[in-house]
Amino acid sequence: MSNRWVLSEYDVTSPYQQPAPFLKAAKQHGLSVTHTRLFGGRRDGVELLTVQNGEFSFTAIPTRGMGIHQAKYGTTRIGWDSPVEGPVHPQFVPLSEPSGLGWLDGMDELIVRCGLESNGAPEFDAESGRLKYGLHGRIANQPTEDVVVEVSPDGEMCISGEIRETRFLCYNVAMKTEIRTKTGENGFRIRDSIINRAAQESTAQMLYHINMGAPILGEGASVVCPVTELCPRNDHAANDVDTWSTYKGPTAGYVEQVYFMQLAADANGDTCTLLKSASGEQGVSVHFNVKQLPYFIIWKNTAAEADGYVTGLEPSTNFPNPRSFEEKNDRVLRIAPGATYEIDLGLQFHPDAASVAAIEKKIAGLTEGKDAKVHTTPQSTWCS
Amino acid sequence: MSNRWVLSEYDVTSPYQQPAPFLKAAKQHGLSVTHTRLFGGRRDGVELLTVQNGEFSFTAIPTRGMGIHQAKYGTTRIGWDSPVEGPVHPQFVPLSEPSGLGWLDGMDELIVRCGLESNGAPEFDAESGRLKYGLHGRIANQPTEDVVVEVSPDGEMCISGEIRETRFLCYNVAMKTEIRTKTGENGFRIRDSIINRAAQESTAQMLYHINMGAPILGEGASVVCPVTELCPRNDHAANDVDTWSTYKGPTAGYVEQVYFMQLAADANGDTCTLLKSASGEQGVSVHFNVKQLPYFIIWKNTAAEADGYVTGLEPSTNFPNPRSFEEKNDRVLRIAPGATYEIDLGLQFHPDAASVAAIEKKIAGLTEGKDAKVHTTPQSTWCS
Amino acid sequence: MSNRWVLSEYDVTSPYQQPAPFLKAAKQHGLSVTHTRLFGGRRDGVELLTVQNGEFSFTAIPTRGMGIHQAKYGTTRIGWDSPVEGPVHPQFVPLSEPSGLGWLDGMDELIVRCGLESNGAPEFDAESGRLKYGLHGRIANQPTEDVVVEVSPDGEMCISGEIRETRFLCYNVAMKTEIRTKTGENGFRIRDSIINRAAQESTAQMLYHINMGAPILGEGASVVCPVTELCPRNDHAANDVDTWSTYKGPTAGYVEQVYFMQLAADANGDTCTLLKSASGEQGVSVHFNVKQLPYFIIWKNTAAEADGYVTGLEPSTNFPNPRSFEEKNDRVLRIAPGATYEIDLGLQFHPDAASVAAIEKKIAGLTEGKDAKVHTTPQSTWCS
């Protein structure tokens, strides 16, 4: 091998120096962060921030709207193997392609935000036929401005930054994001503030596409949700509505099945869902508030590994239908001039049967004594 | 603050070394230039050239078609606060978006050129409905080739470079630009040469979108133009045609008003317009030649500050209508193979009442004894 | 000149260090390679690999799908002068432009691959009118992953890498490329492996657009092909079908003429075509296999030098018609899940009359005793 010259291995350059006081503060709490900038191929120029918190680590992508590329607990990966093999720099993601599907060229993350002006299926102008809203919007392919990492005196690290969707004369909404993890936490918490920077009312949508594959997803894995009402998105999903909460192993030719729902919550609106491995010994819970994110979507894509074996747990301000359908059904945020819409979202890893059982019990408590209304067909006001 | 790690402050790297003889020549005349390359966010990779000439300075953007980002006299900013908060790298400006409005994602400059193949409102193919010409063309989002900075023996600094709009088999027109400032000058002069590099006749359009906000623009500010003929672009502008030359303060919900005009000039064709502050103690004059730039547009956008409080003074080869309308009305340049169309444009700052009064008097002299024809409605050959 | 500050001359930075053993192995066989990264203008960020093999050298472009920018033998350039003046970074090539012609903004290379999902003329959705397949596909504007350069013990240098066309849920085909040259060789050989990375059958197309201008192309130059069947692409080409194999000098206003053909081959399927200078003292031969690349196209564009004086020799899996026409005529590759379609292509320079005569004789041998069927009009199953 001595005569090989390997050019574009996962090569990185680290343009930022971390100041000594910051390093010291982080180290004192057992935390660290690394900054890298990737080189070569479709990832050329992508910046990453990887946070290590004991056994738990995760990687945020400033270049891609501060999405979360993947997380890890020890050797357990939390994320999935997308055929896309990113992270892909936005310069190689043709959001403006007339088909409205260019977004799929970059879909690779554990958490990818869909918004802000729109999310969901592409929509075309009824009259001209031209693309109006591309699939899942622009926010995931906008780079982050003003990135800062801080450590608080009580051992909480916070990555923050702002992502802007600004078109002069047309749209001016930004998202300030803060991602926090505290010493000993096997997860992180996100606070996103959607800010209307314009001088008049503006609209927005937000969906968190939280994507996981093996090893947590596998044949016999299941999703635990405190459902109050549920329906399949289309006839294809309706065929298997009875098994909406359990997963197949990788299945060549599997066509995605999607279920729309609303969830029970505690008195504050806080709720939780769980992806549980087949053995029940590992799980990932997703925490949010139904006052902020009133809708929830399960995306099942248990396709062959080569095609992306994955499921999505998706808290959202709306269902991912074309935007005009959501507007008609009053599932679009209206934000006053200068006002902010706050969203809290947490992801926690459960490394053993006991912690999985505990969170499952908590979820069960949310629906105690309430019946879930499960529709066996798509509902006209939910599904376009 | 000692535990903060700030990553993407207006961070810069300077890849170019200025040779000692150049530095010495510049210093001897009280001139200097700095080169920076921005890092992070939507400005990632943008190069800037900032020229200092005594109290006066300005910043050119090689990465954005050598537009002028802003200028300064002492602490007075000449420019505006665009909600876009650029300069935005062209990789984040979706010129090809089917709507034709992607250009607005990057609009941020004091001077942004609109051209070369087209400028003005987007135009769609009549038959297929597909975008044919995006808003204001491509030149402002093309990077500059062969950038050079020189200092002449008599103390004039010149930044030059070439921007190309080349599509094999389709279009091959370039713009060589030279931007000059001389010791003691409170402004700069641009000479743009539009070069038809093809072996057959080619067409082109060029409009200089010169945008200014506070502090020069403000309630009671006015624009002084040696008008010979003027009309409002549409009915909305017609409503306020009586006050076309004066400005409101920032007004939430203000919808842009645009006036088209032709100007008087001296025997050589030289003319001048002036944006004057409410107090008359500051102003910016724009100098050009009506043989090169026969049309002039005032764009009033005195919207709320958050939405971009700004006016545009726009010398042009045409009106910013869809290109086919301009072609029909013979307002498209025709350039012979290998030939060049030259345009001179100057911007000068007037720092006190005396210099404002002097330039105002000069402008008044251009129309002495001539009546301006002010139409109160849009004219059919001027407005599409 | 001492007071000039030249910023963006063909400036380069070389981020990669070549390991000493590699350098030694290469040097021992009289080979070398340099890596550069261009800076400024439309080429900003483009990586190049230039291989020197005695008198012969060539430059590959990892950033542009590992196309070949140009080659050289001594002072003889093998390539052409495109008005585009690249290499252009893909960020400045608007592949997604609704017209489908954005690809032409980057066309500059000696060898540019057209594929993988499609090549040929743009195609629009019959119902919606929206762009479905842009001109000549995406592969030439995708950056290369996992670039490696090796030298074998017997003195063969190999550049390899992988280019991916991956859209989640839609398409997942990659091309592994290997480019080899051996001590003393006046050329190089490419092996491209088109890999279906999906779990179901996929389709692909591939055309090698091999473009050459002066000095080999010139008035009286000719192309030598072992034709079995040939037809003009359209009526315009039909007008000059008699002289399809000979070239005019640069001709202002010349409109491209294209000829479609199939070629004879030896028992293995190997065949060869030759571009021969007017004097017969220089030539470039293109080697391929008709089992892999069954179709061949001659593109004549002997326009004025300013417009790009060039001809294309184009071995292909199909004719460059809109994709649906090729599919109907069964000229689209079908690749099984996980399977690979291999293509070998060689380019060799012939520096003297003797070597030109030798390769010409070899080509003549392929058609000995066989008559070429030359259609004088476009054929309905070949030409859309």
PDB file of C-alpha atoms in Angstrom, chain C residues 2-224:
ATOM      1  CA  SER C   2       5.703  46.843 -10.369  1.00  0.00           C
ATOM      2  CA  ASN C   3       2.579  48.540  -9.123  1.00  0.00           C
ATOM      3  CA  ARG C   4       0.151  45.892 -10.347  1.00  0.00           C
ATOM      4  CA  TRP C   5      -1.465  43.498  -7.935  1.00  0.00           C
ATOM      5  CA  VAL C   6      -2.690  40.516  -9.928  1.00  0.00           C
ATOM      6  CA  LEU C   7      -5.256  38.621  -7.897  1.00  0.00           C
ATOM      7  CA  SER C   8      -6.827  35.865  -9.889  1.00  0.00           C
ATOM      8  CA  GLU C   9      -4.320  34.571 -12.332  1.00  0.00           C
ATOM      9  CA  TYR C  10      -4.587  30.830 -12.748  1.00  0.00           C
ATOM     10  CA  ASP C  11      -3.892  30.721  -9.063  1.00  0.00           C
ATOM     11  CA  VAL C  12      -3.807  27.398  -7.276  1.00  0.00           C
ATOM     12  CA  THR C  13      -3.525  25.911  -3.856  1.00  0.00           C
ATOM     13  CA  SER C  14      -2.500  22.332  -3.361  1.00  0.00           C
ATOM     14  CA  PRO C  15      -4.051  20.911  -0.229  1.00  0.00           C
ATOM     15  CA  TYR C  16      -2.763  17.401  -0.691  1.00  0.00           C
ATOM     16  CA  GLN C  17       0.709  16.108   0.114  1.00  0.00           C
ATOM     17  CA  GLN C  18       1.911  13.247  -2.035  1.00  0.00           C
ATOM     18  CA  PRO C  19       3.518  10.566   0.113  1.00  0.00           C
ATOM     19  CA  ALA C  20       7.205   9.941  -0.547  1.00  0.00           C
ATOM     20  CA  PRO C  21       6.810   6.273  -1.557  1.00  0.00           C
ATOM     21  CA  PHE C  22       4.216   7.228  -4.135  1.00  0.00           C
ATOM     22  CA  LEU C  23       6.425   9.945  -5.545  1.00  0.00           C
ATOM     23  CA  LYS C  24       9.347   7.553  -5.731  1.00  0.00           C
ATOM     24  CA  ALA C  25       7.308   4.844  -7.469  1.00  0.00           C
ATOM     25  CA  ALA C  26       6.001   7.328 -10.019  1.00  0.00           C
ATOM     26  CA  LYS C  27       9.391   8.910 -10.669  1.00  0.00           C
ATOM     27  CA  GLN C  28      11.016   5.534 -11.211  1.00  0.00           C
ATOM     28  CA  HIS C  29       8.652   5.015 -14.158  1.00  0.00           C
ATOM     29  CA  GLY C  30       8.960   8.553 -15.507  1.00  0.00           C
ATOM     30  CA  LEU C  31       5.465   9.483 -14.360  1.00  0.00           C
ATOM     31  CA  SER C  32       4.155  12.312 -12.216  1.00  0.00           C
ATOM     32  CA  VAL C  33       0.884  13.852 -11.138  1.00  0.00           C
ATOM     33  CA  THR C  34       0.040  17.239  -9.683  1.00  0.00           C
ATOM     34  CA  HIS C  35      -3.030  18.245  -7.757  1.00  0.00           C
ATOM     35  CA  THR C  36      -4.335  21.794  -7.842  1.00  0.00           C
ATOM     36  CA  ARG C  37      -7.389  23.619  -6.605  1.00  0.00           C
ATOM     37  CA  LEU C  38      -8.329  26.677  -8.615  1.00  0.00           C
ATOM     38  CA  PHE C  39      -9.229  29.977  -7.070  1.00  0.00           C
ATOM     39  CA  GLY C  40     -11.485  32.791  -8.237  1.00  0.00           C
ATOM     40  CA  GLY C  41     -14.090  33.281 -10.941  1.00  0.00           C
ATOM     41  CA  ARG C  42     -16.296  30.483 -12.193  1.00  0.00           C
ATOM     42  CA  ARG C  43     -13.540  27.959 -11.587  1.00  0.00           C
ATOM     43  CA  ASP C  44     -13.376  28.724  -7.875  1.00  0.00           C
ATOM     44  CA  GLY C  45     -12.882  25.472  -5.970  1.00  0.00           C
ATOM     45  CA  VAL C  46     -12.319  23.221  -8.997  1.00  0.00           C
ATOM     46  CA  GLU C  47      -9.781  20.464  -8.361  1.00  0.00           C
ATOM     47  CA  LEU C  48      -7.511  19.224 -11.118  1.00  0.00           C
ATOM     48  CA  LEU C  49      -5.193  16.233 -11.457  1.00  0.00           C
ATOM     49  CA  THR C  50      -2.570  16.599 -14.171  1.00  0.00           C
ATOM     50  CA  VAL C  51      -0.639  13.498 -15.174  1.00  0.00           C
ATOM     51  CA  GLN C  52       2.662  13.754 -17.016  1.00  0.00           C
ATOM     52  CA  ASN C  53       3.847  10.720 -18.945  1.00  0.00           C
ATOM     53  CA  GLY C  54       6.900  11.674 -21.022  1.00  0.00           C
ATOM     54  CA  GLU C  55       5.779  13.952 -23.842  1.00  0.00           C
ATOM     55  CA  PHE C  56       2.148  13.186 -23.139  1.00  0.00           C
ATOM     56  CA  SER C  57       0.065  14.768 -20.414  1.00  0.00           C
ATOM     57  CA  PHE C  58      -3.589  15.098 -19.538  1.00  0.00           C
ATOM     58  CA  THR C  59      -5.721  16.794 -16.889  1.00  0.00           C
ATOM     59  CA  ALA C  60      -8.629  15.112 -15.142  1.00  0.00           C
ATOM     60  CA  ILE C  61     -11.237  17.112 -13.201  1.00  0.00           C
ATOM     61  CA  PRO C  62     -12.450  15.367 -10.034  1.00  0.00           C
ATOM     62  CA  THR C  63     -14.857  18.256  -9.402  1.00  0.00           C
ATOM     63  CA  ARG C  64     -16.534  17.729 -12.781  1.00  0.00           C
ATOM     64  CA  GLY C  65     -17.262  13.999 -12.759  1.00  0.00           C
ATOM     65  CA  MET C  66     -13.630  13.153 -13.580  1.00  0.00           C
ATOM     66  CA  GLY C  67     -13.955  14.491 -17.097  1.00  0.00           C
ATOM     67  CA  ILE C  68     -10.739  15.143 -19.034  1.00  0.00           C
ATOM     68  CA  HIS C  69     -10.121  18.841 -19.466  1.00  0.00           C
ATOM     69  CA  GLN C  70      -7.450  18.516 -22.104  1.00  0.00           C
ATOM     70  CA  ALA C  71      -4.363  16.547 -23.105  1.00  0.00           C
ATOM     71  CA  LYS C  72      -1.062  17.591 -24.616  1.00  0.00           C
ATOM     72  CA  TYR C  73       1.708  15.997 -26.615  1.00  0.00           C
ATOM     73  CA  GLY C  74       4.732  18.255 -26.468  1.00  0.00           C
ATOM     74  CA  THR C  75       3.241  21.569 -27.502  1.00  0.00           C
ATOM     75  CA  THR C  76       0.299  20.065 -29.385  1.00  0.00           C
ATOM     76  CA  ARG C  77      -2.923  20.638 -27.515  1.00  0.00           C
ATOM     77  CA  ILE C  78      -5.584  17.911 -27.713  1.00  0.00           C
ATOM     78  CA  GLY C  79      -8.835  19.619 -26.847  1.00  0.00           C
ATOM     79  CA  TRP C  80     -10.571  22.786 -27.967  1.00  0.00           C
ATOM     80  CA  ASP C  81     -11.180  26.430 -27.160  1.00  0.00           C
ATOM     81  CA  SER C  82     -14.657  26.575 -25.766  1.00  0.00           C
ATOM     82  CA  PRO C  83     -16.144  30.043 -25.389  1.00  0.00           C
ATOM     83  CA  VAL C  84     -16.987  28.832 -21.875  1.00  0.00           C
ATOM     84  CA  GLU C  85     -13.307  29.092 -20.777  1.00  0.00           C
ATOM     85  CA  GLY C  86     -13.584  26.658 -17.910  1.00  0.00           C
ATOM     86  CA  PRO C  87     -13.215  24.426 -16.129  1.00  0.00           C
ATOM     87  CA  VAL C  88     -16.393  25.739 -14.525  1.00  0.00           C
ATOM     88  CA  HIS C  89     -17.337  24.679 -11.015  1.00  0.00           C
ATOM     89  CA  PRO C  90     -20.715  22.872 -10.930  1.00  0.00           C
ATOM     90  CA  GLN C  91     -22.060  25.545  -8.560  1.00  0.00           C
ATOM     91  CA  PHE C  92     -22.094  27.854 -11.601  1.00  0.00           C
ATOM     92  CA  VAL C  93     -23.795  25.382 -13.952  1.00  0.00           C
ATOM     93  CA  PRO C  94     -27.600  25.650 -13.592  1.00  0.00           C
ATOM     94  CA  LEU C  95     -28.528  22.066 -14.530  1.00  0.00           C
ATOM     95  CA  SER C  96     -32.000  22.618 -13.089  1.00  0.00           C
ATOM     96  CA  GLU C  97     -32.853  25.638 -15.221  1.00  0.00           C
ATOM     97  CA  PRO C  98     -36.350  25.104 -16.633  1.00  0.00           C
ATOM     98  CA  SER C  99     -35.027  25.343 -20.224  1.00  0.00           C
ATOM     99  CA  GLY C 100     -32.955  22.198 -19.744  1.00  0.00           C
ATOM    100  CA  LEU C 101     -29.954  23.904 -21.373  1.00  0.00           C
ATOM    101  CA  GLY C 102     -28.015  24.984 -18.275  1.00  0.00           C
ATOM    102  CA  TRP C 103     -25.479  22.202 -18.913  1.00  0.00           C
ATOM    103  CA  LEU C 104     -24.049  24.292 -21.764  1.00  0.00           C
ATOM    104  CA  ASP C 105     -22.682  26.839 -19.263  1.00  0.00           C
ATOM    105  CA  GLY C 106     -19.980  24.319 -18.292  1.00  0.00           C
ATOM    106  CA  MET C 107     -19.159  22.625 -21.598  1.00  0.00           C
ATOM    107  CA  ASP C 108     -15.428  22.936 -21.990  1.00  0.00           C
ATOM    108  CA  GLU C 109     -13.772  19.544 -21.871  1.00  0.00           C
ATOM    109  CA  LEU C 110     -11.910  17.188 -24.172  1.00  0.00           C
ATOM    110  CA  ILE C 111     -13.962  14.334 -22.704  1.00  0.00           C
ATOM    111  CA  VAL C 112     -17.265  14.997 -20.988  1.00  0.00           C
ATOM    112  CA  ARG C 113     -19.505  12.103 -20.023  1.00  0.00           C
ATOM    113  CA  CYS C 114     -23.233  12.425 -20.681  1.00  0.00           C
ATOM    114  CA  GLY C 115     -25.447  10.370 -18.361  1.00  0.00           C
ATOM    115  CA  LEU C 116     -26.244   8.528 -16.115  1.00  0.00           C
ATOM    116  CA  GLU C 117     -30.005   8.697 -15.755  1.00  0.00           C
ATOM    117  CA  SER C 118     -30.231  10.269 -19.179  1.00  0.00           C
ATOM    118  CA  ASN C 119     -28.335  12.016 -21.904  1.00  0.00           C
ATOM    119  CA  GLY C 120     -29.275  13.700 -25.161  1.00  0.00           C
ATOM    120  CA  ALA C 121     -31.721  16.494 -25.855  1.00  0.00           C
ATOM    121  CA  PRO C 122     -33.786  17.902 -22.967  1.00  0.00           C
ATOM    122  CA  GLU C 123     -37.121  16.252 -22.397  1.00  0.00           C
ATOM    123  CA  PHE C 124     -40.197  17.808 -20.838  1.00  0.00           C
ATOM    124  CA  ASP C 125     -43.122  16.156 -19.160  1.00  0.00           C
ATOM    125  CA  ALA C 126     -45.788  15.694 -21.824  1.00  0.00           C
ATOM    126  CA  GLU C 127     -48.606  16.746 -19.537  1.00  0.00           C
ATOM    127  CA  SER C 128     -47.184  19.475 -17.283  1.00  0.00           C
ATOM    128  CA  GLY C 129     -44.530  20.811 -19.667  1.00  0.00           C
ATOM    129  CA  ARG C 130     -41.954  20.792 -16.856  1.00  0.00           C
ATOM    130  CA  LEU C 131     -38.345  19.777 -17.421  1.00  0.00           C
ATOM    131  CA  LYS C 132     -37.876  16.048 -16.863  1.00  0.00           C
ATOM    132  CA  TYR C 133     -34.369  15.440 -18.205  1.00  0.00           C
ATOM    133  CA  GLY C 134     -31.917  18.280 -18.796  1.00  0.00           C
ATOM    134  CA  LEU C 135     -29.503  18.207 -21.732  1.00  0.00           C
ATOM    135  CA  HIS C 136     -26.897  15.465 -21.306  1.00  0.00           C
ATOM    136  CA  GLY C 137     -27.706  14.613 -17.696  1.00  0.00           C
ATOM    137  CA  ARG C 138     -26.011  15.287 -14.406  1.00  0.00           C
ATOM    138  CA  ILE C 139     -22.871  13.122 -14.211  1.00  0.00           C
ATOM    139  CA  ALA C 140     -20.460  15.704 -15.658  1.00  0.00           C
ATOM    140  CA  ASN C 141     -21.342  18.178 -12.920  1.00  0.00           C
ATOM    141  CA  GLN C 142     -21.159  15.849  -9.937  1.00  0.00           C
ATOM    142  CA  PRO C 143     -17.945  15.869  -7.911  1.00  0.00           C
ATOM    143  CA  THR C 144     -15.906  12.688  -7.533  1.00  0.00           C
ATOM    144  CA  GLU C 145     -15.747  10.844  -4.207  1.00  0.00           C
ATOM    145  CA  ASP C 146     -12.886   8.707  -2.924  1.00  0.00           C
ATOM    146  CA  VAL C 147     -10.239   9.878  -5.383  1.00  0.00           C
ATOM    147  CA  VAL C 148      -7.079   7.742  -5.349  1.00  0.00           C
ATOM    148  CA  VAL C 149      -3.944   7.738  -7.513  1.00  0.00           C
ATOM    149  CA  GLU C 150      -1.796   4.615  -7.696  1.00  0.00           C
ATOM    150  CA  VAL C 151       1.292   3.434  -9.550  1.00  0.00           C
ATOM    151  CA  SER C 152       1.588  -0.256 -10.263  1.00  0.00           C
ATOM    152  CA  PRO C 153       4.948  -2.081 -10.145  1.00  0.00           C
ATOM    153  CA  ASP C 154       5.035  -2.255 -13.950  1.00  0.00           C
ATOM    154  CA  GLY C 155       4.673   1.499 -14.399  1.00  0.00           C
ATOM    155  CA  GLU C 156       1.000   2.114 -14.889  1.00  0.00           C
ATOM    156  CA  MET C 157      -0.525   5.089 -13.153  1.00  0.00           C
ATOM    157  CA  CYS C 158      -4.212   4.844 -12.275  1.00  0.00           C
ATOM    158  CA  ILE C 159      -6.515   7.630 -11.098  1.00  0.00           C
ATOM    159  CA  SER C 160      -9.742   6.272  -9.662  1.00  0.00           C
ATOM    160  CA  GLY C 161     -12.857   7.621  -8.005  1.00  0.00           C
ATOM    161  CA  GLU C 162     -16.599   7.278  -7.834  1.00  0.00           C
ATOM    162  CA  ILE C 163     -19.290   9.649  -9.046  1.00  0.00           C
ATOM    163  CA  ARG C 164     -22.810   9.196  -7.716  1.00  0.00           C
ATOM    164  CA  GLU C 165     -26.191  10.106  -9.063  1.00  0.00           C
ATOM    165  CA  THR C 166     -28.325   9.413  -6.043  1.00  0.00           C
ATOM    166  CA  ARG C 167     -31.786  10.694  -5.329  1.00  0.00           C
ATOM    167  CA  PHE C 168     -33.377   9.033  -2.314  1.00  0.00           C
ATOM    168  CA  LEU C 169     -36.439   6.956  -3.301  1.00  0.00           C
ATOM    169  CA  CYS C 170     -35.828   7.720  -7.002  1.00  0.00           C
ATOM    170  CA  TYR C 171     -32.440   6.794  -8.435  1.00  0.00           C
ATOM    171  CA  ASN C 172     -29.188   5.324  -7.165  1.00  0.00           C
ATOM    172  CA  VAL C 173     -26.627   4.607  -9.841  1.00  0.00           C
ATOM    173  CA  ALA C 174     -22.915   5.295  -9.464  1.00  0.00           C
ATOM    174  CA  MET C 175     -19.965   5.290 -11.803  1.00  0.00           C
ATOM    175  CA  LYS C 176     -16.607   4.045 -10.650  1.00  0.00           C
ATOM    176  CA  THR C 177     -13.926   5.342 -12.980  1.00  0.00           C
ATOM    177  CA  GLU C 178     -10.323   4.281 -13.498  1.00  0.00           C
ATOM    178  CA  ILE C 179      -8.035   6.221 -15.822  1.00  0.00           C
ATOM    179  CA  ARG C 180      -4.755   4.531 -16.700  1.00  0.00           C
ATOM    180  CA  THR C 181      -1.600   5.494 -18.529  1.00  0.00           C
ATOM    181  CA  LYS C 182       1.587   3.476 -18.759  1.00  0.00           C
ATOM    182  CA  THR C 183       5.146   4.605 -19.215  1.00  0.00           C
ATOM    183  CA  GLY C 184       5.671   5.524 -22.843  1.00  0.00           C
ATOM    184  CA  GLU C 185       1.978   5.611 -23.745  1.00  0.00           C
ATOM    185  CA  ASN C 186       0.789   8.627 -25.734  1.00  0.00           C
ATOM    186  CA  GLY C 187      -2.691   8.386 -24.359  1.00  0.00           C
ATOM    187  CA  PHE C 188      -4.822   6.932 -21.607  1.00  0.00           C
ATOM    188  CA  ARG C 189      -7.455   4.292 -21.084  1.00  0.00           C
ATOM    189  CA  ILE C 190     -10.635   4.714 -19.105  1.00  0.00           C
ATOM    190  CA  ARG C 191     -12.618   1.935 -17.467  1.00  0.00           C
ATOM    191  CA  ASP C 192     -15.983   3.111 -16.206  1.00  0.00           C
ATOM    192  CA  SER C 193     -18.185   0.794 -14.158  1.00  0.00           C
ATOM    193  CA  ILE C 194     -21.812   1.849 -13.982  1.00  0.00           C
ATOM    194  CA  ILE C 195     -23.139   0.345 -10.774  1.00  0.00           C
ATOM    195  CA  ASN C 196     -26.793  -0.057  -9.897  1.00  0.00           C
ATOM    196  CA  ARG C 197     -26.675   0.480  -6.140  1.00  0.00           C
ATOM    197  CA  ALA C 198     -30.419   0.031  -5.715  1.00  0.00           C
ATOM    198  CA  ALA C 199     -32.281  -3.146  -4.744  1.00  0.00           C
ATOM    199  CA  GLN C 200     -34.238  -3.160  -7.984  1.00  0.00           C
ATOM    200  CA  GLU C 201     -33.484  -2.958 -11.669  1.00  0.00           C
ATOM    201  CA  SER C 202     -32.368   0.457 -12.834  1.00  0.00           C
ATOM    202  CA  THR C 203     -31.810   2.131 -16.175  1.00  0.00           C
ATOM    203  CA  ALA C 204     -28.913   4.221 -17.435  1.00  0.00           C
ATOM    204  CA  GLN C 205     -27.432   5.896 -20.494  1.00  0.00           C
ATOM    205  CA  MET C 206     -23.870   6.877 -21.262  1.00  0.00           C
ATOM    206  CA  LEU C 207     -22.329   8.921 -24.042  1.00  0.00           C
ATOM    207  CA  TYR C 208     -18.693  10.046 -24.246  1.00  0.00           C
ATOM    208  CA  HIS C 209     -18.562  13.514 -25.776  1.00  0.00           C
ATOM    209  CA  ILE C 210     -14.935  13.637 -27.026  1.00  0.00           C
ATOM    210  CA  ASN C 211     -14.297  17.130 -28.322  1.00  0.00           C
ATOM    211  CA  MET C 212     -11.365  18.339 -30.383  1.00  0.00           C
ATOM    212  CA  GLY C 213     -10.475  21.540 -32.174  1.00  0.00           C
ATOM    213  CA  ALA C 214      -7.282  22.976 -33.628  1.00  0.00           C
ATOM    214  CA  PRO C 215      -4.584  22.042 -34.411  1.00  0.00           C
ATOM    215  CA  ILE C 216      -5.768  18.527 -35.255  1.00  0.00           C
ATOM    216  CA  LEU C 217      -9.106  19.757 -36.506  1.00  0.00           C
ATOM    217  CA  GLY C 218      -8.721  22.176 -39.389  1.00  0.00           C
ATOM    218  CA  GLU C 219      -9.817  22.684 -42.965  1.00  0.00           C
ATOM    219  CA  GLY C 220      -9.363  19.354 -44.738  1.00  0.00           C
ATOM    220  CA  ALA C 221      -9.165  17.281 -41.554  1.00  0.00           C
ATOM    221  CA  SER C 222     -11.219  14.105 -41.598  1.00  0.00           C
ATOM    222  CA  VAL C 223     -12.708  11.487 -39.374  1.00  0.00           C
ATOM    223  CA  VAL C 224     -12.096   7.815 -40.179  1.00  0.00           C
TER     224      VAL C 224
END
